PDB file of C-alpha atoms and ligand atoms in Angstrom:
ATOM      1  CA  MET O  16       4.854  -1.716  21.318  1.00 95.00           C
ATOM      2  CA  LEU O  17       5.275   0.796  19.197  1.00 98.00           C
ATOM      3  CA  LEU O  18       1.340   0.628  18.142  1.00 98.00           C
ATOM      4  CA  LYS O  19      -0.561  -0.172  21.132  1.00 98.00           C
ATOM      5  CA  GLY O  20      -3.633   0.817  21.656  1.00 97.00           C
ATOM      6  CA  LYS O  21      -3.926   1.496  18.062  1.00 98.00           C
ATOM      7  CA  THR O  22      -6.373  -0.182  14.987  1.00 98.00           C
ATOM      8  CA  ALA O  23      -4.985   0.471  11.505  1.00 99.00           C
ATOM      9  CA  VAL O  24      -6.652  -0.556   8.089  1.00 99.00           C
ATOM     10  CA  ILE O  25      -4.757  -2.223   5.746  1.00 99.00           C
ATOM     11  CA  SER O  26      -6.008  -2.456   2.051  1.00 99.00           C
ATOM     12  CA  GLY O  27      -4.739  -5.295  -0.252  1.00 98.00           C
ATOM     13  CA  GLY O  28      -3.597  -7.894   2.638  1.00 97.00           C
ATOM     14  CA  ALA O  29      -5.145 -10.501   2.309  1.00 98.00           C
ATOM     15  CA  GLY O  30      -2.933 -12.895   0.591  1.00 95.00           C
ATOM     16  CA  ALA O  31      -0.575 -14.945   2.410  1.00 95.00           C
ATOM     17  CA  ARG O  32       2.488 -13.999   1.085  1.00 95.00           C
ATOM     18  CA  GLY O  33       1.877 -10.349   0.058  1.00 97.00           C
ATOM     19  CA  ILE O  34       3.047  -7.267   1.349  1.00 98.00           C
ATOM     20  CA  GLY O  35      -0.411  -5.755   2.909  1.00 98.00           C
ATOM     21  CA  PHE O  36      -0.253  -9.324   4.228  1.00 98.00           C
ATOM     22  CA  ALA O  37       3.524  -9.213   6.214  1.00 98.00           C
ATOM     23  CA  THR O  38       2.372  -5.016   7.532  1.00 99.00           C
ATOM     24  CA  ALA O  39      -0.813  -7.100   9.028  1.00 98.00           C
ATOM     25  CA  LYS O  40       1.186  -9.368  11.119  1.00 98.00           C
ATOM     26  CA  THR O  41       3.884  -6.893  11.809  1.00 98.00           C
ATOM     27  CA  PHE O  42       1.414  -4.156  12.924  1.00 99.00           C
ATOM     28  CA  ALA O  43      -0.261  -6.786  15.076  1.00 98.00           C
ATOM     29  CA  ALA O  44       3.064  -7.649  17.097  1.00 98.00           C
ATOM     30  CA  GLN O  45       3.693  -4.180  17.344  1.00 98.00           C
ATOM     31  CA  GLY O  46       0.226  -4.504  19.529  1.00 98.00           C
ATOM     32  CA  ALA O  47      -2.383  -2.484  16.735  1.00 98.00           C
ATOM     33  CA  ARG O  48      -5.506  -3.652  15.986  1.00 98.00           C
ATOM     34  CA  VAL O  49      -5.489  -4.996  12.289  1.00 98.00           C
ATOM     35  CA  ALA O  50      -9.009  -4.616   9.896  1.00 98.00           C
ATOM     36  CA  ILE O  51      -8.191  -5.908   6.768  1.00 98.00           C
ATOM     37  CA  LEU O  52     -10.096  -4.985   3.360  1.00 98.00           C
ATOM     38  CA  ASP O  53      -9.395  -7.001   0.525  1.00 98.00           C
ATOM     39  CA  LEU O  54     -11.584  -7.578  -2.790  1.00 98.00           C
ATOM     40  CA  ASP O  55     -11.084 -11.094  -1.961  1.00 98.00           C
ATOM     41  CA  ALA O  56     -13.070 -10.905   1.575  1.00 98.00           C
ATOM     42  CA  ALA O  57     -12.674 -14.580   2.150  1.00 98.00           C
ATOM     43  CA  GLY O  58      -8.734 -14.353   1.674  1.00 98.00           C
ATOM     44  CA  ALA O  59      -9.196 -11.016   4.551  1.00 98.00           C
ATOM     45  CA  ALA O  60     -11.728 -12.510   6.783  1.00 98.00           C
ATOM     46  CA  LYS O  61      -8.880 -15.664   7.182  1.00 98.00           C
ATOM     47  CA  ALA O  62      -5.817 -13.764   7.113  1.00 98.00           C
ATOM     48  CA  ALA O  63      -7.361 -11.497  10.197  1.00 98.00           C
ATOM     49  CA  ALA O  64      -8.232 -14.814  11.972  1.00 98.00           C
ATOM     50  CA  GLU O  65      -4.730 -15.908  11.022  1.00 98.00           C
ATOM     51  CA  LEU O  66      -3.974 -13.222  13.671  1.00 98.00           C
ATOM     52  CA  GLY O  67      -6.446 -13.130  16.485  1.00 98.00           C
ATOM     53  CA  PRO O  68      -9.449 -13.002  17.180  1.00 98.00           C
ATOM     54  CA  GLU O  69     -10.160  -9.621  17.711  1.00 97.00           C
ATOM     55  CA  HIS O  70      -8.782  -8.034  14.179  1.00 98.00           C
ATOM     56  CA  VAL O  71     -11.240  -7.687  11.532  1.00 98.00           C
ATOM     57  CA  GLY O  72     -10.935  -9.331   7.616  1.00 98.00           C
ATOM     58  CA  ILE O  73     -13.529  -7.408   5.507  1.00 98.00           C
ATOM     59  CA  GLY O  74     -14.642  -8.191   1.832  1.00 98.00           C
ATOM     60  CA  CYS O  75     -14.123  -3.956   0.174  1.00 98.00           C
ATOM     61  CA  ASP O  76     -14.187  -2.991  -3.515  1.00 99.00           C
ATOM     62  CA  VAL O  77     -11.585   0.292  -3.018  1.00 99.00           C
ATOM     63  CA  THR O  78     -12.342   1.512  -6.408  1.00 98.00           C
ATOM     64  CA  ASP O  79     -15.800   1.937  -5.120  1.00 98.00           C
ATOM     65  CA  LYS O  80     -16.591   5.475  -3.136  1.00 98.00           C
ATOM     66  CA  ALA O  81     -19.559   3.426  -1.600  1.00 98.00           C
ATOM     67  CA  ASP O  82     -18.204   0.473  -1.071  1.00 98.00           C
ATOM     68  CA  CYS O  83     -14.608   1.971   1.036  1.00 99.00           C
ATOM     69  CA  ALA O  84     -17.193   3.865   3.738  1.00 98.00           C
ATOM     70  CA  ARG O  85     -19.161   0.902   3.994  1.00 98.00           C
ATOM     71  CA  ALA O  86     -16.302  -1.027   5.100  1.00 98.00           C
ATOM     72  CA  ILE O  87     -14.450   1.650   6.891  1.00 98.00           C
ATOM     73  CA  GLY O  88     -18.346   2.219   8.751  1.00 98.00           C
ATOM     74  CA  GLU O  89     -18.346  -1.352   9.407  1.00 98.00           C
ATOM     75  CA  VAL O  90     -14.646  -1.278  10.532  1.00 98.00           C
ATOM     76  CA  LEU O  91     -15.867   1.408  13.266  1.00 98.00           C
ATOM     77  CA  ALA O  92     -18.142  -0.051  14.595  1.00 98.00           C
ATOM     78  CA  ALA O  93     -16.575  -2.972  15.145  1.00 96.00           C
ATOM     79  CA  THR O  94     -13.170  -1.170  16.888  1.00 96.00           C
ATOM     80  CA  GLY O  95     -14.603   2.655  17.534  1.00 97.00           C
ATOM     81  CA  ARG O  96     -11.368   4.183  15.933  1.00 98.00           C
ATOM     82  CA  ILE O  97      -9.290   3.611  13.248  1.00 98.00           C
ATOM     83  CA  ASP O  98      -6.016   5.523  14.081  1.00 98.00           C
ATOM     84  CA  ILE O  99      -3.706   4.121  11.057  1.00 99.00           C
ATOM     85  CA  LEU O 100      -4.465   3.566   7.153  1.00 99.00           C
ATOM     86  CA  ILE O 101      -2.253   1.530   4.406  1.00 99.00           C
ATOM     87  CA  ASN O 102      -3.359   1.837   1.327  1.00 99.00           C
ATOM     88  CA  ASN O 103      -1.750  -1.192  -0.355  1.00 98.00           C
ATOM     89  CA  ALA O 104      -4.140  -2.494  -2.760  1.00 98.00           C
ATOM     90  CA  GLY O 105      -3.230  -2.929  -6.084  1.00 98.00           C
ATOM     91  CA  ILE O 106      -2.722  -4.735  -9.720  1.00 97.00           C
ATOM     92  CA  THR O 107      -0.324  -4.859 -11.846  1.00 95.00           C
ATOM     93  CA  GLN O 108      -0.300  -4.980 -15.990  1.00 94.00           C
ATOM     94  CA  ALA O 109       2.646  -6.302 -18.074  1.00 91.00           C
ATOM     95  CA  ILE O 110       1.724  -5.152 -21.579  1.00 93.00           C
ATOM     96  CA  LYS O 111       3.626  -2.547 -23.843  1.00 94.00           C
ATOM     97  CA  VAL O 112       1.802   1.247 -24.077  1.00 95.00           C
ATOM     98  CA  TRP O 113       1.196   1.097 -27.493  1.00 95.00           C
ATOM     99  CA  ASP O 114      -0.848  -1.676 -25.925  1.00 95.00           C
ATOM    100  CA  ILE O 115      -2.908  -0.502 -23.298  1.00 96.00           C
ATOM    101  CA  ASP O 116      -6.490   0.379 -24.676  1.00 97.00           C
ATOM    102  CA  PRO O 117      -9.429   2.309 -22.120  1.00 98.00           C
ATOM    103  CA  GLU O 118     -10.186  -0.826 -20.155  1.00 98.00           C
ATOM    104  CA  SER O 119      -7.301  -1.994 -18.907  1.00 97.00           C
ATOM    105  CA  TRP O 120      -6.029   1.814 -18.133  1.00 98.00           C
ATOM    106  CA  ALA O 121      -9.222   2.639 -16.439  1.00 98.00           C
ATOM    107  CA  ARG O 122      -8.739  -0.519 -14.429  1.00 98.00           C
ATOM    108  CA  ILE O 123      -4.739   0.184 -13.068  1.00 98.00           C
ATOM    109  CA  GLN O 124      -5.662   3.652 -12.318  1.00 98.00           C
ATOM    110  CA  ASP O 125      -9.142   2.817 -10.140  1.00 98.00           C
ATOM    111  CA  VAL O 126      -7.597   0.700  -8.348  1.00 98.00           C
ATOM    112  CA  ASN O 127      -3.620   2.210  -7.729  1.00 98.00           C
ATOM    113  CA  LEU O 128      -4.790   5.406  -7.258  1.00 98.00           C
ATOM    114  CA  LYS O 129      -9.021   5.727  -7.261  1.00 98.00           C
ATOM    115  CA  GLY O 130      -8.538   3.503  -4.273  1.00 99.00           C
ATOM    116  CA  VAL O 131      -5.969   5.379  -2.689  1.00 99.00           C
ATOM    117  CA  LEU O 132      -8.727   8.295  -2.896  1.00 99.00           C
ATOM    118  CA  TYR O 133     -11.707   6.932  -2.162  1.00 99.00           C
ATOM    119  CA  LEU O 134     -10.563   4.974   1.167  1.00 98.00           C
ATOM    120  CA  SER O 135      -8.409   8.084   2.166  1.00 99.00           C
ATOM    121  CA  GLN O 136     -11.557   9.683   1.855  1.00 99.00           C
ATOM    122  CA  ALA O 137     -13.478   7.142   3.666  1.00 99.00           C
ATOM    123  CA  VAL O 138     -11.307   7.797   7.621  1.00 98.00           C
ATOM    124  CA  MET O 139     -11.388  11.127   6.776  1.00 98.00           C
ATOM    125  CA  PRO O 140     -13.867  12.510   8.633  1.00 98.00           C
ATOM    126  CA  HIS O 141     -12.597   9.929  12.147  1.00 98.00           C
ATOM    127  CA  MET O 142      -9.312  11.019  11.490  1.00 98.00           C
ATOM    128  CA  ARG O 143     -10.522  15.115  11.052  1.00 98.00           C
ATOM    129  CA  GLU O 144     -12.789  15.169  13.696  1.00 98.00           C
ATOM    130  CA  ARG O 145     -10.214  13.241  16.757  1.00 98.00           C
ATOM    131  CA  LYS O 146      -7.082  15.489  15.309  1.00 98.00           C
ATOM    132  CA  ALA O 147      -5.346  12.843  14.562  1.00 98.00           C
ATOM    133  CA  GLY O 148      -4.685   9.631  12.012  1.00 98.00           C
ATOM    134  CA  ALA O 149      -1.536   8.525   9.307  1.00 99.00           C
ATOM    135  CA  ILE O 150      -1.777   7.464   6.024  1.00 99.00           C
ATOM    136  CA  ALA O 151       0.613   5.151   4.175  1.00 99.00           C
ATOM    137  CA  CYS O 152       0.348   4.189   0.454  1.00 99.00           C
ATOM    138  CA  MET O 153       1.652   2.233  -1.630  1.00 98.00           C
ATOM    139  CA  SER O 154       3.765   3.581  -4.880  1.00 98.00           C
ATOM    140  CA  SER O 155       5.618   1.885  -6.447  1.00 97.00           C
ATOM    141  CA  VAL O 156       9.700   2.501  -8.308  1.00 96.00           C
ATOM    142  CA  SER O 157       7.641   2.359 -11.401  1.00 96.00           C
ATOM    143  CA  ALA O 158       6.713   5.821 -10.697  1.00 97.00           C
ATOM    144  CA  GLN O 159      10.050   7.442 -10.429  1.00 96.00           C
ATOM    145  CA  ARG O 160      12.114   5.263 -13.374  1.00 93.00           C
ATOM    146  CA  GLY O 161       8.996   4.692 -15.674  1.00 92.00           C
ATOM    147  CA  GLY O 162       7.800   1.020 -16.947  1.00 77.00           C
ATOM    148  CA  GLY O 163       9.665  -1.528 -15.173  1.00 66.00           C
ATOM    149  CA  ILE O 164       9.498  -5.380 -15.153  1.00 65.00           C
ATOM    150  CA  LEU O 165       6.215  -6.201 -14.438  1.00 74.00           C
ATOM    151  CA  GLY O 166       3.769  -3.439 -14.361  1.00 84.00           C
ATOM    152  CA  GLY O 167       3.147  -1.567 -17.131  1.00 94.00           C
ATOM    153  CA  ALA O 168       3.182   1.890 -18.772  1.00 97.00           C
ATOM    154  CA  HIS O 169      -0.235   2.825 -16.628  1.00 97.00           C
ATOM    155  CA  TYR O 170       0.853   1.481 -13.274  1.00 97.00           C
ATOM    156  CA  SER O 171       3.666   4.032 -13.673  1.00 97.00           C
ATOM    157  CA  ALA O 172       0.750   6.599 -14.501  1.00 98.00           C
ATOM    158  CA  ALA O 173      -0.818   5.646 -11.418  1.00 98.00           C
ATOM    159  CA  LYS O 174       1.160   5.004  -9.137  1.00 98.00           C
ATOM    160  CA  ALA O 175       2.836   8.307 -10.069  1.00 98.00           C
ATOM    161  CA  GLY O 176      -0.434   9.494  -8.883  1.00 98.00           C
ATOM    162  CA  VAL O 177      -0.012   8.242  -6.010  1.00 99.00           C
ATOM    163  CA  LEU O 178       3.230  10.355  -4.952  1.00 98.00           C
ATOM    164  CA  GLY O 179       1.037  13.486  -6.093  1.00 98.00           C
ATOM    165  CA  LEU O 180      -2.091  12.109  -4.360  1.00 99.00           C
ATOM    166  CA  ALA O 181      -0.184  12.049  -0.931  1.00 99.00           C
ATOM    167  CA  LYS O 182       1.573  15.157  -1.241  1.00 98.00           C
ATOM    168  CA  ALA O 183      -1.306  17.411  -1.731  1.00 99.00           C
ATOM    169  CA  MET O 184      -3.434  15.421   1.372  1.00 99.00           C
ATOM    170  CA  ALA O 185      -0.342  15.265   3.445  1.00 99.00           C
ATOM    171  CA  ARG O 186      -0.552  19.118   3.036  1.00 98.00           C
ATOM    172  CA  GLU O 187      -4.059  19.434   3.817  1.00 98.00           C
ATOM    173  CA  LEU O 188      -4.468  17.327   6.224  1.00 99.00           C
ATOM    174  CA  GLY O 189      -1.487  18.561   8.531  1.00 98.00           C
ATOM    175  CA  ALA O 190      -4.108  21.004   9.785  1.00 98.00           C
ATOM    176  CA  ASP O 191      -5.871  18.013  11.553  1.00 98.00           C
ATOM    177  CA  GLY O 192      -3.067  15.809  12.899  1.00 98.00           C
ATOM    178  CA  ILE O 193      -3.304  13.766   9.686  1.00 99.00           C
ATOM    179  CA  ARG O 194       0.135  12.705   8.195  1.00 99.00           C
ATOM    180  CA  VAL O 195      -0.191  11.347   4.921  1.00 99.00           C
ATOM    181  CA  ASN O 196       3.058   9.894   3.401  1.00 99.00           C
ATOM    182  CA  CYS O 197       4.630   7.382   0.701  1.00 98.00           C
ATOM    183  CA  VAL O 198       6.730   4.078   0.219  1.00 98.00           C
ATOM    184  CA  THR O 199       8.222   3.518  -3.082  1.00 98.00           C
ATOM    185  CA  PRO O 200       9.742  -0.037  -3.206  1.00 97.00           C
ATOM    186  CA  GLY O 201      11.946  -1.758  -5.540  1.00 96.00           C
ATOM    187  CA  LEU O 202      11.271  -5.446  -6.494  1.00 94.00           C
ATOM    188  CA  ILE O 203       9.835  -6.785  -3.899  1.00 96.00           C
ATOM    189  CA  GLN O 204       9.008 -11.049  -3.742  1.00 94.00           C
ATOM    190  CA  THR O 205       5.280 -11.159  -3.818  1.00 92.00           C
ATOM    191  CA  ASP O 206       3.110 -13.590  -5.681  1.00 87.00           C
ATOM    192  CA  ILE O 207       2.193 -10.291  -7.567  1.00 83.00           C
ATOM    193  CA  ASN O 208       4.869 -11.235  -9.859  1.00 84.00           C
ATOM    194  CA  ALA O 209       6.068 -14.839  -8.318  1.00 83.00           C
ATOM    195  CA  GLY O 210       6.970 -16.802 -11.304  1.00 82.00           C
ATOM    196  CA  LYS O 211       7.195 -13.924 -14.238  1.00 83.00           C
ATOM    197  CA  ILE O 212      11.003 -12.736 -13.337  1.00 86.00           C
ATOM    198  CA  SER O 213      13.012 -14.961 -15.366  1.00 87.00           C
ATOM    199  CA  ASP O 214      16.350 -16.235 -14.430  1.00 87.00           C
ATOM    200  CA  ASP O 215      17.920 -13.951 -17.469  1.00 89.00           C
ATOM    201  CA  ALA O 216      16.191 -10.955 -15.670  1.00 87.00           C
ATOM    202  CA  ARG O 217      17.122 -11.460 -12.632  1.00 89.00           C
ATOM    203  CA  VAL O 218      20.658 -11.290 -13.339  1.00 92.00           C
ATOM    204  CA  LYS O 219      20.431  -7.968 -14.486  1.00 90.00           C
ATOM    205  CA  ILE O 220      17.813  -6.337 -12.274  1.00 90.00           C
ATOM    206  CA  LEU O 221      20.266  -7.940  -9.498  1.00 94.00           C
ATOM    207  CA  GLU O 222      23.198  -6.147 -11.046  1.00 94.00           C
ATOM    208  CA  ASN O 223      21.355  -2.832 -10.774  1.00 93.00           C
ATOM    209  CA  ILE O 224      21.013  -3.195  -7.052  1.00 96.00           C
ATOM    210  CA  PRO O 225      23.374  -2.393  -4.882  1.00 97.00           C
ATOM    211  CA  LEU O 226      22.261  -4.504  -1.931  1.00 98.00           C
ATOM    212  CA  ASN O 227      22.803  -8.228  -4.193  1.00 96.00           C
ATOM    213  CA  ARG O 228      19.063  -9.591  -3.372  1.00 96.00           C
ATOM    214  CA  LEU O 229      15.123  -8.405  -4.499  1.00 95.00           C
ATOM    215  CA  GLY O 230      13.394  -7.418  -1.478  1.00 97.00           C
ATOM    216  CA  VAL O 231      10.443  -9.349   0.548  1.00 97.00           C
ATOM    217  CA  PRO O 232       8.017  -8.071   2.316  1.00 98.00           C
ATOM    218  CA  GLN O 233       9.228  -8.067   5.823  1.00 98.00           C
ATOM    219  CA  ASP O 234      11.128  -4.874   3.916  1.00 98.00           C
ATOM    220  CA  VAL O 235       7.892  -2.786   3.148  1.00 98.00           C
ATOM    221  CA  ALA O 236       6.027  -3.980   6.572  1.00 99.00           C
ATOM    222  CA  ASN O 237       9.522  -2.418   8.399  1.00 98.00           C
ATOM    223  CA  ILE O 238       8.975   0.616   6.554  1.00 99.00           C
ATOM    224  CA  PHE O 239       5.336   1.039   6.465  1.00 99.00           C
ATOM    225  CA  LEU O 240       5.339   0.819  11.066  1.00 99.00           C
ATOM    226  CA  PHE O 241       7.529   3.696  10.850  1.00 99.00           C
ATOM    227  CA  LEU O 242       5.255   5.631   9.082  1.00 99.00           C
ATOM    228  CA  ALA O 243       2.255   4.510  11.066  1.00 99.00           C
ATOM    229  CA  SER O 244       4.219   5.341  14.143  1.00 98.00           C
ATOM    230  CA  ASP O 245       5.143   7.883  16.977  1.00 98.00           C
ATOM    231  CA  LEU O 246       8.885   7.587  15.760  1.00 98.00           C
ATOM    232  CA  SER O 247       7.784   9.716  12.502  1.00 98.00           C
ATOM    233  CA  ALA O 248       5.483  12.069  14.434  1.00 98.00           C
ATOM    234  CA  TYR O 249       7.382  14.877  12.312  1.00 98.00           C
ATOM    235  CA  VAL O 250       7.492  12.970   9.015  1.00 99.00           C
ATOM    236  CA  THR O 251       4.097  13.694   6.446  1.00 99.00           C
ATOM    237  CA  GLY O 252       4.136  14.463   2.877  1.00 99.00           C
ATOM    238  CA  ALA O 253       7.907  11.612   2.200  1.00 98.00           C
ATOM    239  CA  VAL O 254       8.465   9.031  -0.005  1.00 98.00           C
ATOM    240  CA  ILE O 255      10.802   6.516   0.998  1.00 98.00           C
ATOM    241  CA  ASP O 256      12.386   4.427  -0.949  1.00 98.00           C
ATOM    242  CA  VAL O 257      12.342   0.731  -0.154  1.00 98.00           C
ATOM    243  CA  ASN O 258      14.474  -0.607  -3.467  1.00 97.00           C
ATOM    244  CA  GLY O 259      17.610  -2.352  -2.284  1.00 98.00           C
ATOM    245  CA  GLY O 260      20.056   1.015  -3.858  1.00 97.00           C
ATOM    246  CA  MET O 261      18.550   0.423  -7.482  1.00 94.00           C
ATOM    247  CA  LEU O 262      17.376   4.153  -8.131  1.00 94.00           C
ATOM    248  CA  ILE O 263      21.340   5.393  -6.559  1.00 92.00           C
ATOM    249  CA  HIS O 264      22.913   7.960  -8.990  1.00 80.00           C
TER     250      HIS O 264
HETATM  251  P1  LIG Q  16      -0.774  -8.869  -3.930  1.00 75.67           P
HETATM  252  O1  LIG Q  16      -1.202  -9.424  -5.687  1.00 75.67           O
HETATM  253  O2  LIG Q  16      -0.321 -10.484  -2.865  1.00 75.67           O
HETATM  254  O3  LIG Q  16      -1.568  -7.309  -3.321  1.00 75.67           O
HETATM  255  C1  LIG Q  16      -2.591  -6.743  -4.047  1.00 75.67           C
HETATM  256  C2  LIG Q  16      -3.519  -7.031  -3.206  1.00 75.67           C
HETATM  257  O4  LIG Q  16      -4.630  -5.635  -3.527  1.00 75.67           O
HETATM  258  C3  LIG Q  16      -4.315  -8.732  -3.408  1.00 75.67           C
HETATM  259  O5  LIG Q  16      -4.665  -9.055  -2.125  1.00 75.67           O
HETATM  260  C4  LIG Q  16      -5.562  -8.094  -3.927  1.00 75.67           C
HETATM  261  O6  LIG Q  16      -7.283  -8.841  -3.555  1.00 75.67           O
HETATM  262  C5  LIG Q  16      -5.614  -6.617  -3.291  1.00 75.67           C
HETATM  263  N1  LIG Q  16      -6.733  -5.983  -4.322  1.00 75.67           N
HETATM  264  C6  LIG Q  16      -6.655  -5.945  -5.966  1.00 75.67           C
HETATM  265  N2  LIG Q  16      -7.764  -5.226  -5.984  1.00 75.67           N
HETATM  266  C7  LIG Q  16      -8.455  -4.952  -5.381  1.00 75.67           C
HETATM  267  C8  LIG Q  16      -9.558  -3.828  -4.729  1.00 75.67           C
HETATM  268  N3  LIG Q  16     -10.019  -3.078  -6.030  1.00 75.67           N
HETATM  269  N4  LIG Q  16     -10.224  -3.975  -3.876  1.00 75.67           N
HETATM  270  C9  LIG Q  16      -9.501  -4.294  -2.928  1.00 75.67           C
HETATM  271  N5  LIG Q  16      -8.015  -5.166  -3.184  1.00 75.67           N
HETATM  272  C10 LIG Q  16      -7.908  -5.454  -3.879  1.00 75.67           C
HETATM  273  O7  LIG Q  16       1.016  -8.360  -4.241  1.00 75.67           O
HETATM  274  P2  LIG Q  16       1.857  -6.901  -3.636  1.00 75.67           P
HETATM  275  O8  LIG Q  16       3.091  -7.839  -4.164  1.00 75.67           O
HETATM  276  O9  LIG Q  16       1.766  -7.453  -1.489  1.00 75.67           O
HETATM  277  O10 LIG Q  16       0.671  -6.027  -3.931  1.00 75.67           O
HETATM  278  C11 LIG Q  16       0.745  -5.071  -2.729  1.00 75.67           C
HETATM  279  C12 LIG Q  16       1.488  -3.277  -3.022  1.00 75.67           C
HETATM  280  O11 LIG Q  16       2.061  -3.544  -3.616  1.00 75.67           O
HETATM  281  C13 LIG Q  16       0.533  -3.299  -4.229  1.00 75.67           C
HETATM  282  O12 LIG Q  16      -0.259  -2.098  -5.007  1.00 75.67           O
HETATM  283  C14 LIG Q  16       1.630  -3.194  -5.740  1.00 75.67           C
HETATM  284  O13 LIG Q  16       1.378  -2.663  -6.605  1.00 75.67           O
HETATM  285  C15 LIG Q  16       2.819  -2.617  -4.242  1.00 75.67           C
HETATM  286  N6  LIG Q  16       3.499  -2.760  -5.120  1.00 75.67           N
HETATM  287  C16 LIG Q  16       4.645  -4.226  -4.882  1.00 75.67           C
HETATM  288  C17 LIG Q  16       5.533  -4.628  -5.808  1.00 75.67           C
HETATM  289  C18 LIG Q  16       6.224  -5.297  -5.816  1.00 75.67           C
HETATM  290  O14 LIG Q  16       6.913  -5.895  -6.265  1.00 75.67           O
HETATM  291  N7  LIG Q  16       5.792  -7.000  -5.691  1.00 75.67           N
HETATM  292  C19 LIG Q  16       6.832  -3.558  -5.934  1.00 75.67           C
HETATM  293  C20 LIG Q  16       6.067  -1.993  -5.468  1.00 75.67           C
HETATM  294  C21 LIG Q  16       4.891  -1.868  -5.475  1.00 75.67           C
END
């Protein structure tokens, strides 16, 4: 029971086949009380109910600072404490760089990057007051290698921004006992890419993955568990690749 007595907030956990829900299930199994925040309020409530009555699911748009504060307030009213924040919510858009317009640029930055800032800011007063907390943020291999099969250049930019934001937060919050880390997954089989990878593309992708398989949500959930638990008590500002070896060079 690595998370016994702890409360964890996980954004983007409504999708039954997503990384967020796999993380929520993993944390609950390790003794945590989980709050799932998602744009899909009904999905968040359903996902939480599936985990058990002590867990909560709340609608929240991470691009809206006031909504993040409201949702975190609701979590605190229900649970009295927040020990862990997993900034997982995100969206992709498979378009070429020359097709990115101001609206798509803004939308991708808002959800993937600004959302990490707003939700982290919302938990900061509570974590700073308690002088404890673990925040883990979702970046992507797209931030490291540029582009991606499914995300566009704007997605790569946003996920690279998450790395910088997380490292800066790690520096500023360390004195308050708050750790901030990132994960950079490779290609993980979820709804975000379901049906979008042709057989040819799959063969090509696997040629570059030494472990010779695509990732599954549990692969990432396990790393979030490590970063959320006291096993990583002396780890902050770190970036952990979860990509089957895709970037070995
Ligand atoms: P997913 O679509 O199942 O999960 C994304 C979740 O974010 C959804 O539940 C969605 O409703 C929620 N969301 C979207 N916009 C939101 C908003 N404004 N406010 C709150 N919630 C919002 O897909 P997933 O693959 O599980 O993705 C989870 C995260 O992992 C994303 O940040 C994604 O970019 C990242 N990621 C995924 C992969 C992959 O291959 N699947 C690889 C690297 C990184």
